[in-house]
Structures are given as C-alpha cells and as structure tokens.
C-alpha cells in the first residue's frame, strides 16, 4: 500500500540514497501525500512515474484514501497545539 513508500500517515519518506560521482549525497524521496490538494492527489494516480507503481483504483477508493490521509494530518496538527 501507500504506506510502504509514503509512510504510515502519508508524511513522505526517503526511499533510498546514494553518493553521486561528485561525492554528494542524493536522496530519492516519496513525497508527503497527506496535505496535497485533492486534484493533485487524483492526478498522481494517472501520472507516469519512474518510481510509483500503477494502481487501478476507482474514484471512490481514491476519495476514501484522501479522506483518511488528510483526516490523520488534521488530527496531528490539532494534537501538536497543546
């Protein structure tokens, strides 16, 4: 599922890193998906990507995922206020 690359709450993760020919560290990132606009979230399933696998989800399934991810993020923000 999404959590394998984007983290348990969609917060994004470093998938891998390596040192390039210049000796600089390069990180391959899975972006946070728990605070992206809904249109961008939907488009991400249709976009060609070298990293993200193709998922065949219905619009309803995408909506449930989006609701879950953004609801979790909102709870996190509220709990950090204390």
XYZ file of N, CA and C in Angstrom:
246
model
N 0.792 -1.182 0.000
C 0.000 0.000 0.000
C 0.848 1.265 0.000
N 0.172 2.364 0.081
C 0.800 3.692 0.060
C 1.840 3.856 1.162
N 1.559 3.248 2.321
C 2.427 3.435 3.490
C 3.843 2.913 3.302
N 4.038 1.980 2.412
C 5.373 1.409 2.203
C 6.367 2.457 1.699
N 5.895 3.417 0.930
C 6.769 4.469 0.390
C 6.490 5.842 0.992
N 5.232 6.134 1.270
C 4.850 7.470 1.725
C 4.741 7.578 3.243
N 5.001 6.474 3.958
C 4.934 6.487 5.413
C 3.554 6.126 5.925
N 3.455 5.731 7.191
C 2.188 5.268 7.754
C 1.071 6.313 7.765
N 1.451 7.569 7.731
C 0.439 8.644 7.737
C 0.538 9.517 6.493
N 1.248 9.031 5.472
C 1.385 9.787 4.237
C 2.334 10.966 4.344
N 3.216 10.946 5.336
C 4.107 12.086 5.588
C 5.309 12.155 4.657
N 5.506 11.140 3.830
C 6.642 11.111 2.909
C 7.835 10.430 3.554
N 8.711 9.882 2.726
C 9.873 9.156 3.253
C 11.028 9.203 2.267
N 12.210 8.969 2.788
C 13.380 8.765 1.934
C 13.354 7.293 1.533
N 13.272 7.043 0.230
C 13.226 5.665 -0.255
C 14.621 5.059 -0.353
N 15.552 5.892 -0.756
C 16.915 5.431 -0.941
C 17.832 6.644 -1.009
N 19.118 6.398 -0.840
C 20.094 7.463 -1.014
C 21.391 6.851 -1.521
N 22.167 7.683 -2.172
C 23.454 7.246 -2.691
C 24.372 8.457 -2.823
N 25.626 8.179 -3.034
C 26.610 9.243 -3.240
C 26.914 9.289 -4.735
N 26.709 10.474 -5.340
C 26.928 10.603 -6.787
C 28.424 10.749 -7.108
N 28.721 10.912 -8.387
C 30.112 11.000 -8.852
C 30.862 12.183 -8.262
N 30.123 13.228 -7.868
C 30.741 14.415 -7.268
C 30.953 14.253 -5.761
N 30.514 13.112 -5.235
C 30.641 12.875 -3.803
C 29.508 13.449 -2.981
N 28.453 13.902 -3.660
C 27.308 14.483 -2.959
C 26.231 13.430 -2.729
N 25.637 13.501 -1.571
C 24.555 12.568 -1.222
C 23.277 12.965 -1.966
N 22.644 11.998 -2.589
C 21.395 12.209 -3.317
C 20.331 11.328 -2.666
N 19.187 11.923 -2.369
C 18.086 11.160 -1.776
C 16.955 11.017 -2.783
N 16.382 9.828 -2.823
C 15.196 9.582 -3.634
C 14.021 9.580 -2.665
N 13.126 10.530 -2.879
C 12.039 10.773 -1.926
C 10.671 10.370 -2.463
N 9.847 9.855 -1.581
C 8.422 9.715 -1.851
C 7.787 10.915 -1.150
N 7.079 11.760 -1.875
C 6.568 12.995 -1.265
C 5.452 12.749 -0.249
N 5.246 13.736 0.587
C 4.102 13.700 1.502
C 2.829 13.748 0.668
N 1.874 12.924 1.034
C 0.595 12.913 0.312
C -0.568 13.236 1.242
N -0.264 13.582 2.490
C -1.327 13.847 3.458
C -1.746 15.314 3.516
N -1.127 16.142 2.704
C -1.535 17.545 2.697
C -1.572 18.132 1.287
N -1.593 17.258 0.288
C -1.635 17.776 -1.083
C -3.095 18.053 -1.490
N -3.295 19.011 -2.377
C -4.649 19.318 -2.851
C -5.274 18.084 -3.515
N -6.571 17.956 -3.376
C -7.260 16.757 -3.858
C -7.073 16.545 -5.368
N -7.065 17.616 -6.153
C -6.872 17.451 -7.600
C -5.497 16.863 -7.904
N -4.488 17.331 -7.210
C -3.128 16.810 -7.396
C -3.060 15.347 -6.950
N -3.744 15.017 -5.860
C -3.782 13.644 -5.362
C -4.360 12.708 -6.426
N -5.476 13.098 -7.014
C -6.106 12.290 -8.067
C -5.197 12.166 -9.289
N -4.580 13.261 -9.696
C -3.701 13.249 -10.877
C -2.487 12.354 -10.669
N -2.025 12.233 -9.428
C -0.828 11.429 -9.167
C -1.026 9.964 -9.545
N -2.254 9.504 -9.563
C -2.528 8.121 -9.956
C -2.432 7.940 -11.468
N -2.642 9.005 -12.205
C -2.625 8.940 -13.670
C -1.273 9.312 -14.271
N -0.458 9.998 -13.492
C 0.834 10.475 -13.995
C 1.810 9.308 -14.169
N 2.573 9.371 -15.231
C 3.627 8.374 -15.447
C 4.764 8.694 -14.488
N 5.268 7.683 -13.826
C 6.340 7.872 -12.859
C 7.359 6.754 -12.993
N 8.609 7.111 -12.774
C 9.655 6.093 -12.791
C 9.651 5.287 -11.493
N 9.052 5.837 -10.437
C 9.088 5.186 -9.134
C 7.749 4.608 -8.686
N 6.698 5.380 -8.836
C 5.407 4.940 -8.310
C 4.770 3.900 -9.224
N 4.369 2.767 -8.640
C 3.699 1.752 -9.455
C 2.317 2.231 -9.891
N 1.771 1.577 -10.869
C 0.434 1.902 -11.359
C -0.593 1.224 -10.453
N -1.561 2.002 -10.008
C -2.658 1.467 -9.206
C -3.950 1.688 -9.966
N -4.801 0.702 -9.954
C -6.088 0.791 -10.639
C -7.183 0.933 -9.581
N -7.343 2.157 -9.106
C -8.326 2.447 -8.070
C -9.501 3.208 -8.662
N -10.655 2.963 -8.126
C -11.839 3.722 -8.541
C -11.763 5.107 -7.903
N -12.567 6.023 -8.406
C -12.603 7.365 -7.809
C -13.050 7.292 -6.353
N -13.942 6.365 -6.062
C -14.429 6.209 -4.693
C -13.289 5.741 -3.770
N -12.484 4.803 -4.227
C -11.346 4.329 -3.443
C -10.326 5.454 -3.225
N -10.083 6.241 -4.260
C -9.169 7.391 -4.122
C -9.712 8.389 -3.101
N -11.019 8.605 -3.137
C -11.643 9.540 -2.200
C -11.491 9.048 -0.761
N -11.675 7.755 -0.538
C -11.501 7.194 0.807
C -10.059 7.366 1.290
N -9.108 7.085 0.421
C -7.694 7.255 0.772
C -7.391 8.703 1.120
N -7.876 9.615 0.279
C -7.637 11.044 0.506
C -8.232 11.483 1.844
N -9.450 11.054 2.101
C -10.106 11.409 3.361
C -9.297 10.884 4.551
N -8.876 9.630 4.491
C -8.108 9.033 5.576
C -6.803 9.805 5.805
N -6.064 10.063 4.751
C -4.766 10.730 4.869
C -4.885 12.156 5.382
N -5.853 12.906 4.879
C -5.981 14.304 5.313
C -6.598 14.384 6.707
N -7.446 13.445 7.059
C -8.035 13.418 8.401
C -6.937 13.162 9.430
N -6.042 12.232 9.141
C -4.934 11.918 10.032
C -4.048 13.135 10.223
N -3.752 13.860 9.144
C -2.894 15.050 9.209
C -3.545 16.136 10.059
N -4.851 16.315 9.894
C -5.552 17.338 10.672
C -5.503 17.010 12.161
N -5.666 15.735 12.512
C -5.594 15.332 13.920
C -4.204 15.606 14.484
N -3.182 15.342 13.671
C -1.797 15.577 14.077
C -1.581 17.047 14.394
N -2.083 17.938 13.524
C -1.929 19.387 13.724
C -2.606 19.823 15.018
N -3.799 19.286 15.263
C -4.564 19.664 16.460
C -3.842 19.187 17.714
N -3.314 17.958 17.701
C -2.633 17.432 18.889
C -1.322 18.151 19.170
N -0.708 18.768 18.169
C 0.553 19.492 18.379
C 0.353 20.886 18.967
N -0.889 21.318 19.112
C -1.185 22.653 19.625
C -0.943 22.717 21.125
N -1.151 21.612 21.838
C -1.017 21.592 23.300
C 0.310 21.997 23.754
